[in-house]
Tab-separated table of C-alpha atoms in Angstrom:
chain	number	residue	atom	x	y	z
A	1	MET	CA	62.934	116.557	104.600
A	2	ALA	CA	60.820	119.298	104.651
A	3	LEU	CA	62.607	122.846	104.022
A	4	LYS	CA	60.990	124.220	107.416
A	5	GLU	CA	62.793	121.305	109.293
A	6	LEU	CA	66.072	122.340	107.755
A	7	PRO	CA	68.523	123.879	110.429
A	8	LEU	CA	69.977	127.265	109.873
A	9	VAL	CA	73.719	126.644	109.248
A	10	ASP	CA	76.774	128.467	108.718
A	11	ILE	CA	79.672	126.675	106.796
A	12	VAL	CA	83.039	127.402	106.848
A	13	ILE	CA	85.312	125.417	104.285
A	14	PHE	CA	89.040	125.960	105.516
A	15	GLY	CA	91.360	125.242	102.317
A	16	GLY	CA	88.331	126.363	100.390
A	17	HIS	CA	90.311	126.657	96.769
A	18	GLY	CA	91.952	122.922	97.433
A	19	ASP	CA	91.322	120.140	95.074
A	20	LEU	CA	88.943	118.313	97.760
A	21	ALA	CA	86.828	121.613	98.179
A	22	LEU	CA	86.376	122.322	94.547
A	23	ARG	CA	85.920	118.755	93.288
A	24	LYS	CA	83.803	116.846	96.066
A	25	ILE	CA	82.399	119.355	98.983
A	26	MET	CA	81.366	122.303	96.800
A	27	PRO	CA	79.390	120.272	94.364
A	28	ALA	CA	77.903	118.210	97.300
A	29	LEU	CA	76.995	121.519	98.495
A	30	TYR	CA	75.006	122.566	95.561
A	31	TYR	CA	73.616	119.051	95.359
A	32	LEU	CA	72.035	119.121	98.519
A	33	PHE	CA	70.392	122.610	97.919
A	34	TRP	CA	68.760	121.737	95.013
A	35	GLN	CA	67.052	118.854	96.765
A	36	ASN	CA	65.978	121.454	99.332
A	37	HIS	CA	68.250	119.665	102.131
A	38	LEU	CA	70.397	123.221	102.657
A	39	ASP	CA	68.206	126.060	103.725
A	40	PRO	CA	68.920	129.089	101.267
A	41	ARG	CA	69.396	131.325	103.751
A	42	SER	CA	72.737	129.163	104.756
A	43	ARG	CA	75.670	130.447	104.252
A	44	ILE	CA	79.153	128.966	102.913
A	45	PHE	CA	82.756	130.600	103.474
A	46	SER	CA	86.009	129.462	101.669
A	47	THR	CA	89.351	130.531	103.456
A	48	VAL	CA	91.925	131.384	100.786
A	49	ARG	CA	95.439	132.686	100.387
A	50	SER	CA	95.038	134.884	97.735
A	51	ASP	CA	93.242	137.861	96.936
A	52	GLU	CA	89.434	137.025	95.286
A	53	THR	CA	86.488	138.672	95.117
A	54	GLU	CA	83.206	136.946	95.742
A	55	GLU	CA	82.238	137.486	91.988
A	56	GLU	CA	85.817	135.818	91.194
A	57	HIS	CA	85.255	132.934	94.055
A	58	ARG	CA	81.870	132.086	92.770
A	59	GLN	CA	83.097	131.875	89.026
A	60	LEU	CA	85.222	129.756	90.088
A	61	VAL	CA	83.347	127.409	92.034
A	62	LEU	CA	81.045	126.737	88.710
A	63	ASP	CA	84.260	126.720	86.599
A	64	LYS	CA	85.259	123.453	88.627
A	65	PHE	CA	81.803	122.420	89.120
A	66	ARG	CA	81.345	122.275	85.395
A	67	GLU	CA	84.670	120.668	84.621
A	68	PHE	CA	83.860	117.849	87.167
A	69	HIS	CA	80.471	117.546	87.041
A	70	PRO	CA	79.994	117.143	82.993
A	71	ASP	CA	76.894	115.655	83.348
A	72	ASN	CA	75.665	118.164	86.156
A	73	ILE	CA	71.809	118.746	86.930
A	74	TYR	CA	71.602	122.478	87.407
A	75	SER	CA	69.559	125.466	86.220
A	76	ASP	CA	70.992	128.991	85.752
A	77	GLU	CA	68.306	130.390	88.141
A	78	THR	CA	69.123	127.585	91.375
A	79	TRP	CA	72.625	127.990	90.243
A	80	SER	CA	72.358	131.953	91.368
A	81	VAL	CA	70.375	131.559	94.165
A	82	PHE	CA	73.216	128.947	95.682
A	83	ALA	CA	76.051	130.969	94.308
A	84	SER	CA	74.320	133.936	96.900
A	85	GLN	CA	75.352	131.666	99.715
A	86	LEU	CA	78.758	131.821	98.701
A	87	PHE	CA	81.463	134.201	100.525
A	88	VAL	CA	85.284	134.085	100.506
A	89	THR	CA	87.902	135.047	103.109
A	90	LYS	CA	91.557	135.609	102.411
A	91	MET	CA	93.630	134.317	105.594
A	92	ASP	CA	96.272	132.442	107.005
A	93	ILE	CA	94.375	129.710	108.911
A	94	SER	CA	97.432	129.106	111.016
A	95	ASP	CA	97.447	132.547	112.333
A	96	ALA	CA	94.794	133.270	115.327
A	97	ALA	CA	95.412	137.553	114.353
A	98	ASN	CA	93.723	136.723	110.810
A	99	TYR	CA	90.429	135.594	111.969
A	100	GLN	CA	88.499	138.512	112.653
A	101	PRO	CA	87.217	139.157	109.164
A	102	LEU	CA	85.495	135.557	109.683
A	103	ALA	CA	84.418	136.131	113.368
A	104	ASN	CA	82.696	139.511	112.221
A	105	ALA	CA	80.897	137.472	109.315
A	106	LEU	CA	79.658	134.785	111.584
A	107	ASN	CA	78.791	136.541	114.268
A	108	GLU	CA	76.331	138.396	112.563
A	109	PHE	CA	74.040	135.412	113.148
A	110	PRO	CA	75.746	133.858	116.456
A	111	ASP	CA	72.480	131.559	117.158
A	112	ARG	CA	73.008	129.470	113.703
A	113	GLU	CA	74.366	126.285	113.879
A	114	ARG	CA	78.206	125.927	112.716
A	115	ILE	CA	80.173	123.945	110.649
A	116	ASN	CA	83.940	123.894	110.390
A	117	TYR	CA	84.851	121.924	107.517
A	118	LEU	CA	88.806	121.254	107.385
A	119	SER	CA	90.039	120.437	103.885
A	120	THR	CA	93.658	120.934	104.935
A	121	PRO	CA	96.712	118.631	105.548
A	122	SER	CA	95.876	117.103	109.246
A	123	SER	CA	99.025	119.205	110.504
A	124	LEU	CA	96.871	122.481	110.431
A	125	PHE	CA	93.958	120.975	112.280
A	126	GLY	CA	95.265	122.016	115.997
A	127	ASP	CA	96.082	125.215	114.782
A	128	ILE	CA	92.620	125.864	113.274
A	129	CYS	CA	90.877	124.592	116.028
A	130	THR	CA	93.059	126.737	119.092
A	131	ALA	CA	92.259	129.796	116.446
A	132	LEU	CA	88.666	129.568	116.074
A	133	ASN	CA	88.338	128.949	119.895
A	134	ALA	CA	90.975	132.095	120.710
A	135	ASN	CA	88.154	134.304	118.068
A	136	GLY	CA	85.428	132.917	120.471
A	137	LEU	CA	83.883	131.065	117.481
A	138	ILE	CA	82.972	127.883	118.876
A	139	THR	CA	79.607	127.849	120.197
A	140	SER	CA	77.499	124.777	121.938
A	141	LYS	CA	76.063	124.266	118.238
A	142	SER	CA	79.807	124.501	116.409
A	143	ARG	CA	80.758	121.180	114.809
A	144	VAL	CA	84.116	120.309	112.761
A	145	VAL	CA	84.292	117.822	110.347
A	146	LEU	CA	88.123	116.510	110.069
A	147	GLU	CA	89.339	114.495	106.633
A	148	LYS	CA	91.259	111.499	107.281
A	149	PRO	CA	93.968	110.143	107.409
A	150	ILE	CA	94.685	112.050	110.754
A	151	GLY	CA	98.399	111.980	111.611
A	152	HIS	CA	100.908	109.578	110.090
A	153	ASN	CA	100.808	106.973	113.331
A	154	LEU	CA	99.117	106.881	116.594
A	155	ASN	CA	101.292	109.259	118.541
A	156	SER	CA	100.699	111.608	115.529
A	157	PHE	CA	97.150	111.440	115.857
A	158	LYS	CA	96.704	111.511	119.499
A	159	GLU	CA	98.414	114.889	119.499
A	160	ILE	CA	96.756	116.187	116.634
A	161	ASP	CA	93.056	115.054	118.395
A	162	ASP	CA	94.424	115.819	121.875
A	163	THR	CA	94.144	119.717	120.555
A	164	VAL	CA	90.840	119.464	118.742
A	165	SER	CA	89.260	117.726	121.560
A	166	ALA	CA	90.787	120.623	123.915
A	167	VAL	CA	88.177	122.983	122.238
A	168	PHE	CA	85.380	120.684	120.794
A	169	LEU	CA	83.496	117.868	122.232
A	170	GLU	CA	83.763	114.232	120.742
A	171	SER	CA	80.397	114.900	119.954
A	172	SER	CA	81.150	117.724	117.969
A	173	ILE	CA	83.646	116.039	116.202
A	174	PHE	CA	82.859	114.330	112.577
A	175	ARG	CA	85.945	112.515	111.545
A	176	ILE	CA	84.879	111.544	107.711
A	177	ASP	CA	85.555	108.815	105.538
A	178	HIS	CA	84.059	108.967	102.526
A	179	TYR	CA	83.773	105.535	101.625
A	180	LEU	CA	80.972	104.932	104.425
A	181	GLY	CA	78.846	107.469	102.099
A	182	LYS	CA	78.793	105.378	99.498
A	183	ASP	CA	75.412	103.341	98.712
A	184	THR	CA	76.806	100.237	98.494
A	185	VAL	CA	78.694	100.416	101.569
A	186	GLN	CA	75.509	101.228	103.253
A	187	ASN	CA	73.345	98.448	101.546
A	188	LEU	CA	75.817	96.224	103.346
A	189	LEU	CA	74.379	96.974	106.701
A	190	ALA	CA	70.806	96.549	105.103
A	191	LEU	CA	71.925	93.007	103.126
A	192	ARG	CA	73.303	91.753	106.613
A	193	PHE	CA	70.912	92.954	109.167
A	194	SER	CA	67.542	92.491	107.526
A	195	ASN	CA	67.658	89.271	105.770
A	196	THR	CA	67.537	86.300	107.766
A	197	LEU	CA	69.056	84.451	104.398
A	198	PHE	CA	72.354	85.461	105.491
A	199	LEU	CA	72.194	86.006	109.495
A	200	PRO	CA	72.994	82.462	110.300
A	201	LEU	CA	75.828	82.180	107.554
A	202	TRP	CA	77.769	85.352	108.238
A	203	ASN	CA	80.255	83.551	110.371
A	204	ASN	CA	83.496	81.164	110.621
A	205	LYS	CA	81.034	77.966	110.084
A	206	SER	CA	79.815	79.199	106.627
A	207	ILE	CA	82.667	81.583	105.428
A	208	ASP	CA	85.881	80.368	103.922
A	209	HIS	CA	87.354	83.882	103.521
A	210	VAL	CA	86.896	87.541	102.538
A	211	GLN	CA	89.036	89.765	99.955
A	212	ILE	CA	88.744	93.379	100.164
A	213	THR	CA	90.703	95.020	97.438
A	214	VAL	CA	90.725	98.903	96.450
A	215	ALA	CA	92.559	99.260	93.136
A	216	GLU	CA	93.473	102.438	91.409
A	217	THR	CA	94.884	102.839	87.779
A	218	VAL	CA	96.181	106.242	88.603
A	219	GLY	CA	99.638	107.213	89.934
A	220	VAL	CA	100.206	109.830	92.324
A	221	GLU	CA	98.903	112.318	90.122
A	222	GLY	CA	100.914	115.687	91.260
A	223	ARG	CA	100.596	114.678	95.052
A	224	TRP	CA	104.135	113.076	95.046
A	225	GLY	CA	105.042	115.348	98.120
A	226	TYR	CA	102.197	114.448	100.422
A	227	TYR	CA	101.706	110.595	99.207
A	228	ASP	CA	105.553	109.823	99.939
A	229	LYS	CA	104.986	110.847	103.411
A	230	TYR	CA	102.369	108.401	103.574
A	231	GLY	CA	102.151	105.753	101.617
A	232	ALA	CA	99.458	102.718	100.728
A	233	MET	CA	99.263	101.645	104.363
A	234	ARG	CA	98.581	105.192	105.747
A	235	ASP	CA	96.751	106.671	103.159
A	236	MET	CA	94.481	103.843	102.229
A	237	VAL	CA	94.381	100.422	104.751
A	238	GLN	CA	94.213	102.111	107.851
A	239	ASN	CA	91.851	104.471	106.690
A	240	HIS	CA	89.015	103.089	104.303
A	241	LEU	CA	89.521	99.141	104.231
A	242	MET	CA	89.533	99.057	108.136
A	243	GLN	CA	85.941	100.579	107.694
A	244	LEU	CA	84.975	98.134	105.093
A	245	LEU	CA	86.549	95.158	107.335
A	246	CYS	CA	84.602	96.801	110.252
A	247	LEU	CA	81.025	96.611	108.338
A	248	ILE	CA	81.616	93.209	107.198
A	249	ALA	CA	82.817	91.642	110.466
A	250	MET	CA	81.094	93.774	113.029
A	251	GLU	CA	78.193	92.187	115.120
A	252	PRO	CA	74.666	93.485	114.894
A	253	PRO	CA	74.515	96.996	116.749
A	254	ARG	CA	71.623	97.817	119.099
A	255	SER	CA	70.151	100.555	116.706
A	256	LEU	CA	70.866	102.709	113.678
A	257	GLU	CA	68.822	105.375	114.526
A	258	SER	CA	68.499	106.169	117.840
A	259	ASP	CA	72.204	105.737	119.218
A	260	SER	CA	74.593	106.539	116.978
A	261	ASP	CA	77.395	105.184	119.138
A	262	SER	CA	75.781	101.631	118.888
A	263	VAL	CA	77.482	100.998	115.147
A	264	ARG	CA	80.849	102.772	116.477
A	265	ASN	CA	80.741	100.487	119.411
A	266	GLU	CA	80.613	97.256	117.346
A	267	LYS	CA	83.588	98.424	114.840
A	268	VAL	CA	85.522	99.090	117.701
A	269	LYS	CA	85.244	95.659	118.949
A	270	VAL	CA	86.307	94.685	115.733
A	271	LEU	CA	89.260	96.610	115.309
A	272	LYS	CA	89.954	95.203	119.056
A	273	SER	CA	90.271	91.878	118.035
A	274	LEU	CA	92.356	92.041	115.055
A	275	ARG	CA	95.162	89.895	115.900
A	276	LYS	CA	98.336	91.984	115.953
A	277	LEU	CA	101.370	90.127	113.744
A	278	SER	CA	104.498	89.057	115.282
A	279	SER	CA	107.973	89.870	113.200
A	280	ARG	CA	107.830	86.721	111.427
A	281	GLU	CA	104.311	86.892	110.545
A	282	VAL	CA	104.242	90.722	109.053
A	283	ALA	CA	107.331	89.159	106.881
A	284	GLU	CA	104.745	86.366	105.954
A	285	LYS	CA	101.631	87.769	106.014
A	286	THR	CA	102.025	90.986	104.473
A	287	VAL	CA	103.529	92.501	100.985
A	288	ARG	CA	104.525	95.868	99.917
A	289	GLY	CA	105.088	97.214	96.624
A	290	GLN	CA	106.046	99.919	94.546
A	291	TYR	CA	104.929	100.569	90.557
A	292	LYS	CA	107.744	101.008	88.224
A	293	GLU	CA	107.306	102.220	84.448
A	294	GLY	CA	104.921	100.070	82.740
A	295	VAL	CA	101.743	100.440	80.344
A	296	SER	CA	98.754	101.809	82.409
A	297	CYS	CA	95.002	102.513	80.538
A	298	ASN	CA	97.113	101.814	76.614
A	299	LYS	CA	99.704	104.276	77.096
A	300	SER	CA	103.432	104.412	78.634
A	301	VAL	CA	103.765	105.478	82.379
A	302	PRO	CA	106.702	106.540	84.238
A	303	GLY	CA	107.383	104.860	87.572
A	304	TYR	CA	106.743	106.053	91.006
A	305	LEU	CA	110.602	107.523	91.292
A	306	GLU	CA	109.968	109.256	88.263
A	307	ASP	CA	106.861	110.822	89.338
A	308	ASP	CA	108.913	113.788	90.695
A	309	ASP	CA	112.037	114.958	88.849
A	310	LYS	CA	113.770	115.622	92.523
A	311	VAL	CA	113.693	112.246	93.552
A	312	ARG	CA	115.872	109.480	93.068
A	313	GLU	CA	115.306	107.263	96.044
A	314	SER	CA	112.113	106.464	97.892
A	315	ASP	CA	110.891	103.267	99.930
A	316	THR	CA	107.630	104.553	100.259
A	317	GLU	CA	105.055	101.473	99.292
A	318	THR	CA	102.253	102.114	96.773
A	319	PHE	CA	100.960	98.519	96.976
A	320	VAL	CA	99.714	96.425	100.194
A	321	ALA	CA	98.718	93.267	100.446
A	322	VAL	CA	97.834	92.001	104.165
A	323	LYS	CA	96.219	88.834	105.432
A	324	ALA	CA	94.231	89.886	108.658
A	325	GLU	CA	92.832	87.832	111.158
A	326	ILE	CA	90.163	88.710	113.821
A	327	GLU	CA	90.312	87.108	116.984
A	328	ASN	CA	86.684	85.973	118.297
A	329	TRP	CA	84.746	83.394	118.141
A	330	THR	CA	82.606	84.579	114.916
A	331	TRP	CA	85.554	85.206	112.927
A	332	ASN	CA	88.163	82.909	114.233
A	333	GLY	CA	90.297	80.827	111.519
A	334	VAL	CA	88.196	83.126	108.519
A	335	PRO	CA	91.291	85.134	106.792
A	336	PHE	CA	90.676	88.766	105.532
A	337	TYR	CA	92.949	89.461	102.675
A	338	LEU	CA	93.491	93.034	102.260
A	339	ARG	CA	95.034	94.640	99.011
A	340	THR	CA	95.300	98.026	97.593
A	341	GLY	CA	97.584	99.814	94.816
A	342	LYS	CA	98.333	102.119	92.498
A	343	ARG	CA	98.733	101.608	88.831
A	344	MET	CA	96.963	98.357	88.827
A	345	SER	CA	95.343	97.018	86.027
A	346	GLY	CA	91.942	98.079	86.658
A	347	ARG	CA	90.364	100.562	88.697
A	348	PHE	CA	87.630	98.710	91.029
A	349	SER	CA	86.638	98.463	94.953
A	350	GLU	CA	85.247	95.632	96.005
A	351	ILE	CA	84.354	92.910	98.694
A	352	VAL	CA	84.383	89.353	97.824
A	353	ILE	CA	82.945	87.165	100.574
A	354	GLN	CA	83.671	83.485	99.464
A	355	PHE	CA	81.531	80.951	101.184
A	356	LYS	CA	82.805	77.187	101.997
A	357	ASP	CA	82.482	74.549	99.889
A	358	VAL	CA	79.950	71.939	99.594
A	359	PRO	CA	80.755	69.084	102.369
A	360	HIS	CA	80.369	66.386	99.256
A	361	SER	CA	79.515	66.997	95.812
A	362	ILE	CA	76.717	64.524	94.328
A	363	PHE	CA	77.494	65.919	90.742
A	364	PRO	CA	79.674	64.552	88.550
A	365	ASN	CA	79.941	67.637	86.849
A	366	ASP	CA	82.643	66.458	84.083
A	367	GLY	CA	85.124	66.146	86.530
A	368	LYS	CA	85.271	69.791	87.486
A	369	ALA	CA	85.254	70.949	91.143
A	370	LEU	CA	82.078	73.295	91.935
A	371	GLU	CA	82.825	76.976	92.440
A	372	PRO	CA	81.967	78.324	95.863
A	373	ASN	CA	79.007	80.792	96.297
A	374	LYS	CA	80.408	84.005	96.822
A	375	LEU	CA	78.818	87.433	97.321
A	376	ILE	CA	80.895	90.029	95.192
A	377	ILE	CA	80.238	93.800	96.583
A	378	HIS	CA	81.246	96.364	94.089
A	379	ILE	CA	81.951	99.838	95.736
A	380	GLN	CA	83.424	101.521	92.432
A	381	PRO	CA	83.240	102.587	89.669
A	382	GLU	CA	79.688	101.061	89.388
A	383	GLU	CA	78.212	99.908	92.296
A	384	SER	CA	76.527	96.841	92.591
A	385	ILE	CA	75.682	93.366	94.666
A	386	ARG	CA	75.818	90.187	93.050
A	387	LEU	CA	75.393	86.880	94.363
A	388	LEU	CA	77.075	83.685	92.648
A	389	LEU	CA	75.368	80.687	92.792
A	390	MET	CA	75.768	77.058	90.948
A	391	ASN	CA	72.685	76.224	88.859
A	392	LYS	CA	72.501	73.279	86.177
A	393	VAL	CA	73.038	73.819	82.305
A	394	PRO	CA	69.853	74.066	80.418
A	395	GLY	CA	69.325	71.162	77.887
A	396	LEU	CA	68.996	67.322	77.747
A	397	SER	CA	72.240	66.906	76.217
A	398	GLN	CA	73.933	68.028	78.983
A	399	GLY	CA	73.207	65.883	81.544
A	400	MET	CA	73.632	67.100	85.402
A	401	ARG	CA	76.453	69.867	84.183
A	402	LEU	CA	76.359	72.888	86.352
A	403	ARG	CA	77.683	76.111	85.867
A	404	PRO	CA	78.043	79.343	88.235
A	405	VAL	CA	74.939	82.008	87.785
A	406	GLU	CA	74.924	85.552	89.374
A	407	LEU	CA	71.907	86.844	90.945
A	408	GLU	CA	71.518	90.609	91.181
A	409	LEU	CA	70.664	92.486	94.222
A	410	ASN	CA	70.675	95.857	93.100
A	411	VAL	CA	67.992	98.269	93.435
A	412	VAL	CA	67.033	100.667	90.530
A	413	PRO	CA	66.737	104.090	92.007
A	414	ASP	CA	63.852	106.151	92.206
A	415	ASP	CA	66.409	109.295	90.876
A	416	PRO	CA	68.454	108.698	88.029
A	417	ARG	CA	71.117	110.494	89.950
A	418	SER	CA	72.679	108.947	92.501
A	419	PRO	CA	73.943	110.747	95.461
A	420	THR	CA	77.646	111.173	96.064
A	421	ALA	CA	79.012	109.600	99.067
A	422	TYR	CA	80.320	113.518	100.361
A	423	GLU	CA	76.361	114.692	99.781
A	424	ARG	CA	74.966	112.019	102.288
A	425	LEU	CA	77.987	112.714	104.806
A	426	LEU	CA	77.315	116.532	104.712
A	427	LEU	CA	73.868	115.822	105.079
A	428	ASP	CA	74.494	113.859	108.019
A	429	VAL	CA	76.643	116.433	109.754
A	430	ILE	CA	73.940	119.102	109.262
A	431	LYS	CA	71.547	116.666	110.961
A	432	ASN	CA	74.478	116.135	113.663
A	433	ASP	CA	74.036	112.269	112.985
A	434	ALA	CA	77.574	110.950	113.985
A	435	THR	CA	77.028	107.478	113.112
A	436	LEU	CA	79.089	106.905	109.952
A	437	PHE	CA	81.664	108.792	111.166
A	438	MET	CA	84.780	108.031	113.292
A	439	ARG	CA	85.237	108.005	117.152
A	440	ARG	CA	88.171	108.704	118.454
A	441	ASP	CA	88.668	105.305	120.024
A	442	GLU	CA	88.029	103.711	116.703
A	443	VAL	CA	90.605	105.476	115.009
A	444	GLU	CA	93.415	105.185	117.692
A	445	ALA	CA	92.975	101.063	117.154
A	446	ALA	CA	92.943	101.190	113.412
A	447	TRP	CA	96.263	103.106	113.761
A	448	GLU	CA	97.786	100.588	116.568
A	449	TRP	CA	97.174	97.602	114.303
A	450	ALA	CA	98.881	99.478	111.273
A	451	ASP	CA	101.709	100.765	113.455
A	452	ASN	CA	102.755	97.542	114.020
A	453	ILE	CA	103.232	96.259	110.645
A	454	LEU	CA	104.754	99.808	109.818
A	455	ASP	CA	107.431	99.470	112.418
A	456	THR	CA	108.195	96.046	111.645
A	457	TRP	CA	109.039	96.896	108.461
A	458	HIS	CA	111.095	99.512	109.171
A	459	GLU	CA	112.804	97.581	111.652
A	460	GLU	CA	113.375	94.367	109.857
A	461	ASN	CA	114.233	96.324	106.673
A	462	ILE	CA	111.140	94.963	104.745
A	463	THR	CA	111.715	97.007	101.378
A	464	VAL	CA	109.423	97.008	98.556
A	465	LYS	CA	108.851	94.869	95.503
A	466	LYS	CA	108.726	96.001	92.262
A	467	TYR	CA	105.802	95.709	90.166
A	468	SER	CA	105.013	97.212	86.426
A	469	ALA	CA	102.467	99.623	86.260
A	470	GLY	CA	99.308	98.260	84.593
A	471	THR	CA	99.761	94.948	86.560
A	472	ASP	CA	98.060	93.703	89.810
A	473	GLY	CA	100.699	94.262	92.058
A	474	PRO	CA	104.017	92.131	93.016
A	475	SER	CA	103.890	88.576	92.096
A	476	SER	CA	104.186	88.020	96.215
A	477	ALA	CA	100.779	89.071	96.658
A	478	VAL	CA	99.573	86.392	94.525
A	479	ALA	CA	101.535	84.089	96.595
A	480	LEU	CA	100.311	85.635	99.717
A	481	ILE	CA	97.144	83.920	99.062
A	482	GLU	CA	97.821	80.975	96.910
A	483	ARG	CA	100.040	79.840	99.736
A	484	ASP	CA	96.509	79.152	101.640
A	485	GLY	CA	94.971	77.219	98.716
A	486	ARG	CA	93.135	80.512	97.656
A	487	SER	CA	93.011	83.095	94.962
A	488	TRP	CA	92.346	86.694	94.033
A	489	HIS	CA	88.939	86.868	92.467
A	490	GLU	CA	88.808	88.329	89.386
A	491	ASP	CA	85.576	88.595	87.150
A	492	SER	CA	85.358	86.916	83.916
């Protein structure tokens, strides 16, 4: 995008000295500026609770940038110009009477587009939006970015979103999920909808099952108070994993560019087709676990209950496995196995699409079964797409013995530095493109499906199963998939 085409924006980051703001949002804005995607006349305001001079604020942003981005690409000259765009405002963001200094600053340029990024707990979203409206800070060019998860169940989401929607139009509300900004996740759309090779195979006639795993080696890392209120189902499953499931299972949208609702319409159809599990099925098709002490990354680590000195009991799950099913013509009979957890044996996020076995094998292959074709999509820590195929072992003495080989489907980027997910999504906000953001009915459908499981866990007293830190979760998660004659994918 040429500089003259860039909109002039004022960006306000509420919770400007929080971990998310300093670790992700500010570096993303700097890189956008560095790549000429942010007009140097734009301004970035951070709201804070402590007394802070602008010079102290700018130094803190730089220090955190260097801490979290040690391989950063920047020059003192570029940083100096970017830093001149940074401003700080001390205020109690829950009190509308505190907004006057911010209002005075923003009203210097009343015609600019305004982006309000709420990098705060979702319980404050309503107060902030109400205060913005009370101070006349919402214009026809205003947008608001909401971090998920929003609320802790469907009712709390509706309550929060009703307050936000009372002052912002739906078209101006950007509910962000950073997973959708990752290159490989977006490449999934390209892979599916631009290749005739996959189009006729992407259904229950050719696909046996799908696995989606988001595994972390870390524990709650100082976020115990927050995490214990949410757990893995609210924090990860109804949030990130649901979005990945939608991108795999959605039908082709009408367009990716001319209509941002085209993609979101198809995602909603998937979520509304998710099978609602009965009480018996919740017991059979879900696993909830909680890590105990163990060895992670070659060092002894405490259990979840020891991560906070004040806690002795908690039934919050740090691991979830679910067998989900989509009731429509395309996916009926294809299970989607979802798995996420903390303190697992490795850190990775991946999607595995396993195709059905060949109807009949003509190869003796030393009596070994042929390995089914798999499309393996790694989202983190490294992004890659691989297609697992069967091929003959070279040589005369091997006969017709087969072995799996991998076809790499990765594009070498022109730029050695890969943009972060927050860069892509923030640029979409600046460009007012909501394609990769959640619409209200989409979030409602995800919460409705998750709430059914959460409520059943509570009503039926389905307790967490303990697993040692540094493992792949409770043994019942292995049994969940092995009962169907399948197994979790493991890279050799």
